XYZ file of C-alpha atoms in Angstrom:
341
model
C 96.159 78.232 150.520
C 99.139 80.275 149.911
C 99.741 84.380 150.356
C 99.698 84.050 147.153
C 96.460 82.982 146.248
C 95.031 84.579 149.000
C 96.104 87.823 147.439
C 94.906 86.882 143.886
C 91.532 85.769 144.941
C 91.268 89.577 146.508
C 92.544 91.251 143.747
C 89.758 89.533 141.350
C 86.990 89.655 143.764
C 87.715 93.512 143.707
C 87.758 93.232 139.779
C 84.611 91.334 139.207
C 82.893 93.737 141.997
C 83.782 96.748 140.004
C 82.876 95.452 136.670
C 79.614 94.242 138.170
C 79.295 98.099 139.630
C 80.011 99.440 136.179
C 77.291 97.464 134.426
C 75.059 97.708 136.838
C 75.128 101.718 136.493
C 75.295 101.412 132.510
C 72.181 99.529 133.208
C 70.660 102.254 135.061
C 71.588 104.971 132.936
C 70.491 103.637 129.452
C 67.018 102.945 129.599
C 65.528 99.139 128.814
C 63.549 98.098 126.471
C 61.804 94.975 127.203
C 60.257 92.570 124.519
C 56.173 92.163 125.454
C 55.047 89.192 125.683
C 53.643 87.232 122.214
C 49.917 87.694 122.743
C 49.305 85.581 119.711
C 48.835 81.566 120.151
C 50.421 80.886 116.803
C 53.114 82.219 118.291
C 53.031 79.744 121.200
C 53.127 76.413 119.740
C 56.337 74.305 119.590
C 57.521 73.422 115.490
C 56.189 70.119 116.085
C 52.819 71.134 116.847
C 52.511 73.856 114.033
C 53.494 71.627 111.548
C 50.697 68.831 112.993
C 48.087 71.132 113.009
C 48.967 72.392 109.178
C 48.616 68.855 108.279
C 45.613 68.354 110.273
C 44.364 71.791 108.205
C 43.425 73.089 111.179
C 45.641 76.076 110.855
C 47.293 77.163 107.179
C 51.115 78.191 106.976
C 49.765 81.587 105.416
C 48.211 82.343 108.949
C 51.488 81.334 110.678
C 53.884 82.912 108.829
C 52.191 86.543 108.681
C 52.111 85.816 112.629
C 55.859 85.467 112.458
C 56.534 88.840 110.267
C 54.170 90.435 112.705
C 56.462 89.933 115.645
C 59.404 90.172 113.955
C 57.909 93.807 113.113
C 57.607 94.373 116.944
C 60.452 93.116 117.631
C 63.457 93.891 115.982
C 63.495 97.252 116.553
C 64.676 96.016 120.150
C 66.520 92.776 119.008
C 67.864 93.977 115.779
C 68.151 90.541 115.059
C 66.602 90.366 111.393
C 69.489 91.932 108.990
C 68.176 91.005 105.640
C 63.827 89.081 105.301
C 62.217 88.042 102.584
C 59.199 87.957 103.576
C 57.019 88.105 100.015
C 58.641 84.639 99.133
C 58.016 83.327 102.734
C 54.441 84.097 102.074
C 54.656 82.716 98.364
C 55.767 79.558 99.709
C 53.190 79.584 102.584
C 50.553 79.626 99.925
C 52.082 77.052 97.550
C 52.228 75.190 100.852
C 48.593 75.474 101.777
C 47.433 74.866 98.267
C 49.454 71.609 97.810
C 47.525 70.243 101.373
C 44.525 71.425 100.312
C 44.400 69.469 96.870
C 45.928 65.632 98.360
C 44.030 63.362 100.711
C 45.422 63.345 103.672
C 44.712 59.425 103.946
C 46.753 59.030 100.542
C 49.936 57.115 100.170
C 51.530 60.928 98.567
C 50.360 62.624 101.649
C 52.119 60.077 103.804
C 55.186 60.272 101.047
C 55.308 63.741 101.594
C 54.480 64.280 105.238
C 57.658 61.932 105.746
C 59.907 63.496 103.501
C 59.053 67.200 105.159
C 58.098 67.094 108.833
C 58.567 70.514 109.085
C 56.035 71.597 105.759
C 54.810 74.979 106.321
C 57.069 76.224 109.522
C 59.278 78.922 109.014
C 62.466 78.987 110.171
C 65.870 82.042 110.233
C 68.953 81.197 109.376
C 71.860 82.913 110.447
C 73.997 85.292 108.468
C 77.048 83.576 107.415
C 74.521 80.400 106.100
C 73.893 81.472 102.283
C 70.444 81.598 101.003
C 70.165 82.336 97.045
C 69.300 85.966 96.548
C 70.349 87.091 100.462
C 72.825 88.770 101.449
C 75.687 86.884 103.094
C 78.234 89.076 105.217
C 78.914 86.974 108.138
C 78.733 90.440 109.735
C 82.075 91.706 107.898
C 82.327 94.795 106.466
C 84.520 93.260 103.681
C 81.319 91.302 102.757
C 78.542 93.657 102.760
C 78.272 93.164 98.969
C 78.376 89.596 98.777
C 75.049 87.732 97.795
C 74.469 84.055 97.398
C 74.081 82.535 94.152
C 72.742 79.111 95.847
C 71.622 77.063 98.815
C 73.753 76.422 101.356
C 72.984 72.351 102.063
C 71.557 72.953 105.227
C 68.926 75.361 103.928
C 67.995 73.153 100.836
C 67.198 70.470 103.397
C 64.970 72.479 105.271
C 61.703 74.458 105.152
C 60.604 77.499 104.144
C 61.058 80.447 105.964
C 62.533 84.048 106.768
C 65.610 85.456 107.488
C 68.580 85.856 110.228
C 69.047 86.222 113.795
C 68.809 83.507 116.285
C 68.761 83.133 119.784
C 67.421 86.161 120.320
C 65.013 85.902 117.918
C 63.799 82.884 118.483
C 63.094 83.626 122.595
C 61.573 86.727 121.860
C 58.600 84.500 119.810
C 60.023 86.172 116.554
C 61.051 82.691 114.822
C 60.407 79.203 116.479
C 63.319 77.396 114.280
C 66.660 78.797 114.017
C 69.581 77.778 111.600
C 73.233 78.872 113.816
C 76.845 77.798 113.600
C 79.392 76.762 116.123
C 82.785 76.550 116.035
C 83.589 77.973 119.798
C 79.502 78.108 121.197
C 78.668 80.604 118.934
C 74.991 78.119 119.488
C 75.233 77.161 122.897
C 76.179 80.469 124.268
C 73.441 82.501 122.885
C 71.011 80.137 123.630
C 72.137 79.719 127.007
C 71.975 83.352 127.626
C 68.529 83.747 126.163
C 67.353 80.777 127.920
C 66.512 78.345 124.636
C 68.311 75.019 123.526
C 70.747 74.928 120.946
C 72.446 72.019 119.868
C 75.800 71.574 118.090
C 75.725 67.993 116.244
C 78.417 65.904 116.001
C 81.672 66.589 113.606
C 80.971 65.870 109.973
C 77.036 65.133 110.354
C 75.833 68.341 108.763
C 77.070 69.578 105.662
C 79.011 72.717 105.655
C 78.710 73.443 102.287
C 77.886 76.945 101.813
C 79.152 78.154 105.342
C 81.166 81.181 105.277
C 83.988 81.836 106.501
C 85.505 78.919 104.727
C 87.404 76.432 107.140
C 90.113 73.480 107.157
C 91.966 71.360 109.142
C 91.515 71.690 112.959
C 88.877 74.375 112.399
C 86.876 72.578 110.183
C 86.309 69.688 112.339
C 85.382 72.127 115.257
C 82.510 74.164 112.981
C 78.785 72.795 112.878
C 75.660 73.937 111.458
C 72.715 73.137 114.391
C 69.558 74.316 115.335
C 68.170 76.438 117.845
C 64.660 76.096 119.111
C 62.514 77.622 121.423
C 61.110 74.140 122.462
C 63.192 70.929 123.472
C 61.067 68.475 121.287
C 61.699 70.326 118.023
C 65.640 69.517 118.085
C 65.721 65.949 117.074
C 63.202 66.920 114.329
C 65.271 69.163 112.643
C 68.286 67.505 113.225
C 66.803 64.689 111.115
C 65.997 67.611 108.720
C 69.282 68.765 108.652
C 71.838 65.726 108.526
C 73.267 64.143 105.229
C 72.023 61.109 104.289
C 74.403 58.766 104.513
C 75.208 59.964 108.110
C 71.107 59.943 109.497
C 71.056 55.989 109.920
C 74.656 55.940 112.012
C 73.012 58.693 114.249
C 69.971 55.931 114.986
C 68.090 59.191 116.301
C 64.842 57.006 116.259
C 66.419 54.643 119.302
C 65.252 55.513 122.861
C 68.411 55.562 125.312
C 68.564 54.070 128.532
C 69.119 56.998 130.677
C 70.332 54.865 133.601
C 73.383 53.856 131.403
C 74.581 57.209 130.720
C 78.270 58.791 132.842
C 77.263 62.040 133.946
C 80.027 64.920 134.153
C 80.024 68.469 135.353
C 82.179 71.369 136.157
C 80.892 74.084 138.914
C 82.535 76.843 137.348
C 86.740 77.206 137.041
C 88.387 76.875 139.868
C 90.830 79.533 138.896
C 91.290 82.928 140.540
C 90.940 84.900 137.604
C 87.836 83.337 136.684
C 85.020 84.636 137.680
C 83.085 82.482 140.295
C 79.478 80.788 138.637
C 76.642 82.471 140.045
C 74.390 81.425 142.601
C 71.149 81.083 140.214
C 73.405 78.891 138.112
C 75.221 76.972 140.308
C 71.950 76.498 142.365
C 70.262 75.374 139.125
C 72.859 73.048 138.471
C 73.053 71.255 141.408
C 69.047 70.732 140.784
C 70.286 68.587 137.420
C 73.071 66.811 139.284
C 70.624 66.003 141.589
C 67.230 65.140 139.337
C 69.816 62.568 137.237
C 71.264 61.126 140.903
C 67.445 60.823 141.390
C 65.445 59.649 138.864
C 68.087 57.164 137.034
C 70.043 56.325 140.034
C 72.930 57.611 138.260
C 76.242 58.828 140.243
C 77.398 62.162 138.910
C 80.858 63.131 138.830
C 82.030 66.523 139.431
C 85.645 67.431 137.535
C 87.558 69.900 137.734
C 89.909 70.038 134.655
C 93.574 71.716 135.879
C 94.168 73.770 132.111
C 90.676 74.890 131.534
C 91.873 78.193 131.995
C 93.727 78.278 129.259
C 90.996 76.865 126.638
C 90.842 80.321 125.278
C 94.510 79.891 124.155
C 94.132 76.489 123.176
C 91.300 77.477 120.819
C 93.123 80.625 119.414
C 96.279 78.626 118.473
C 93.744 75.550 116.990
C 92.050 78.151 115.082
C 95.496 79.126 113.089
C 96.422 76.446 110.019
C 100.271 75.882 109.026
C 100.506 77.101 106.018
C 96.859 78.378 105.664
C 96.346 82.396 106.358
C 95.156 83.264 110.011
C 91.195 83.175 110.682
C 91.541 86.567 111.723
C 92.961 87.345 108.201
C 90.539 85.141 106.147
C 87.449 87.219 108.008
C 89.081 90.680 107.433
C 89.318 89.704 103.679
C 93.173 90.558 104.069
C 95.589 89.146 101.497
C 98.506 87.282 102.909
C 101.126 85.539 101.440
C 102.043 82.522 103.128
């Protein structure tokens, strides 16, 4: 290792300590709110096993949904992750839901029909705030947008259940939603999720419709940009996802066929091995070598650790992808200013 490095591995261990000191005191000074725990068991069941037990009648999407407003009540004030609800039609629908349930039998060919055709019946879900949902507002969190409401569906809504409102990750670990609508185009899922300890999942390019997804995208951009769920439980992702994708693109996915585990290549990264990077932690990088280490395991699988040379420049690379020849900046397109290319 050169004098060099030497020096710029001191001069960003300095830098990280000091930012670490400042938030640590911010921490300190402001005072914490925590979110309490979700006391009720509605609250507590995967989507999966809400929606079984509404079609078993043994609870009715009335009950679950006012559990949902209730802690969405509680906890926003903390999260502030609900911008806009509609909760009267979420109830509306709850009702229209329990009444149509209540008048099939459930051993019926239409019950079957319609259990099939909406896994989901009865769960709510939040969607986030640049996904348009007729009547709602849909800002994308841009000033220039505050007055903008949706005359329809985006696809990915129309597809899905009934439900509530905006938020996501956070919402959906603090118990205030257990199905979340997000979009991706740089982890703007996997982040959040990762941060507030859920799973999010960003499908592959062109399997979810974007239609009604704002800000608009093309070229480069547009293939980067999904619509995918986040979910406070693992087994409710491939559910939705079936919810979610076209259908000419569900069959191709064959989300219905088990996969051999032991066949998979498994890569990882432990952290950026550049000096302005900030090392990974020891929780994570502890927690990671326990994956590495459960797939070396369990499928006999030999894991290969990489350490890509330019990955410290990704943030460029995805700055200068984000801009279209000939097609106005993204920065532009979200600040609603007019340029003339």
């Amino acid at each position: 290792m050169s004098i060099v490095d030497l020096i710029c591995r001191l001069v960003a261990r300095i830098y990280f300590t000091f930012v670490h000191i400042i938030c640590w005191i911010v921490g300190v000074v402001l005072r914490k709110r925590n979110v309490s725990k979700p006391e009720n068991s509605l609250l507590l069941m995967s989507a999966k096993q809400a929606a079984d037990r509404i079609r078993k009648r043994e609870i009715k999407s009335i009950d679950l949904i006012e559990a949902y407003i209730a802690r969405i009540e509680q906890v926003n004030g903390i999260t502030n992750s609900v911008v806009e609800n509609n909760f009267d039609e979420a109830r509306q629908n709850a009702r229209e839901v329990d009444t149509i349930l209540d008048s099939i039998d459930e051993k019926g060919e239409a019950f079957n029909e319609l259990m099939n055709a909406k896994p989901l019946l009865g769960v709510p879900f939040t969607v986030k705030d640049c996904i348009e949902v007729k009547g709602m507002h849909c800002t994308a969190g841009l000033v220039n947008r505050r007055d903008m409401v949706a005359s329809e569906d985006a696809d990915v809504v129309a597809r899905t259940v009934g439900g509530s409102s905006g938020g996501e990750a956070a919402l959906v670990a603090a118990a205030g939603s257990v199905i979340g609508l997000g979009s991706d185009i740089g982890g703007s899922i996997r982040i959040p999720s990762y941060f507030n300890g859920v799973f999010g999942l960003k499908p592959s390019s062109g399997v979810v419709s974007l239609v009604g997804h704002v800000i608009e995208t093309t070229g480069h951009p547009e293939k980067m940009l999904r619509i995918g769920p986040i979910c406070r439980y693992a087994e409710d992702l491939p559910i939705i996802l079936k919810v979610i994708v076209s259908d000419d693109k569900l069959e191709s996915l064959q989300l219905n066929k088990s996969t051999d585990l032991k066949t998979l290549r498994v890569f990882y990264m432990n952290g950026i091995s550049n000096c302005f990077v900030e090392p990974l932690g020891s929780e994570c990088s502890n927690a990671l070598k326990l994956a590495v280490e459960h797939f070396e395991r369990k499928y006999d699988i030999c894991a290969i650790r990489v350490d890509l040379p330019l990955v410290h420049n990704a943030l460029d690379f995805y700055f200068t992808s984000m801009n279209v020849p000939g097609e106005p900046a993204m920065v532009h397109e979200m600040s609603g200013i007019k340029v003339i290319i």
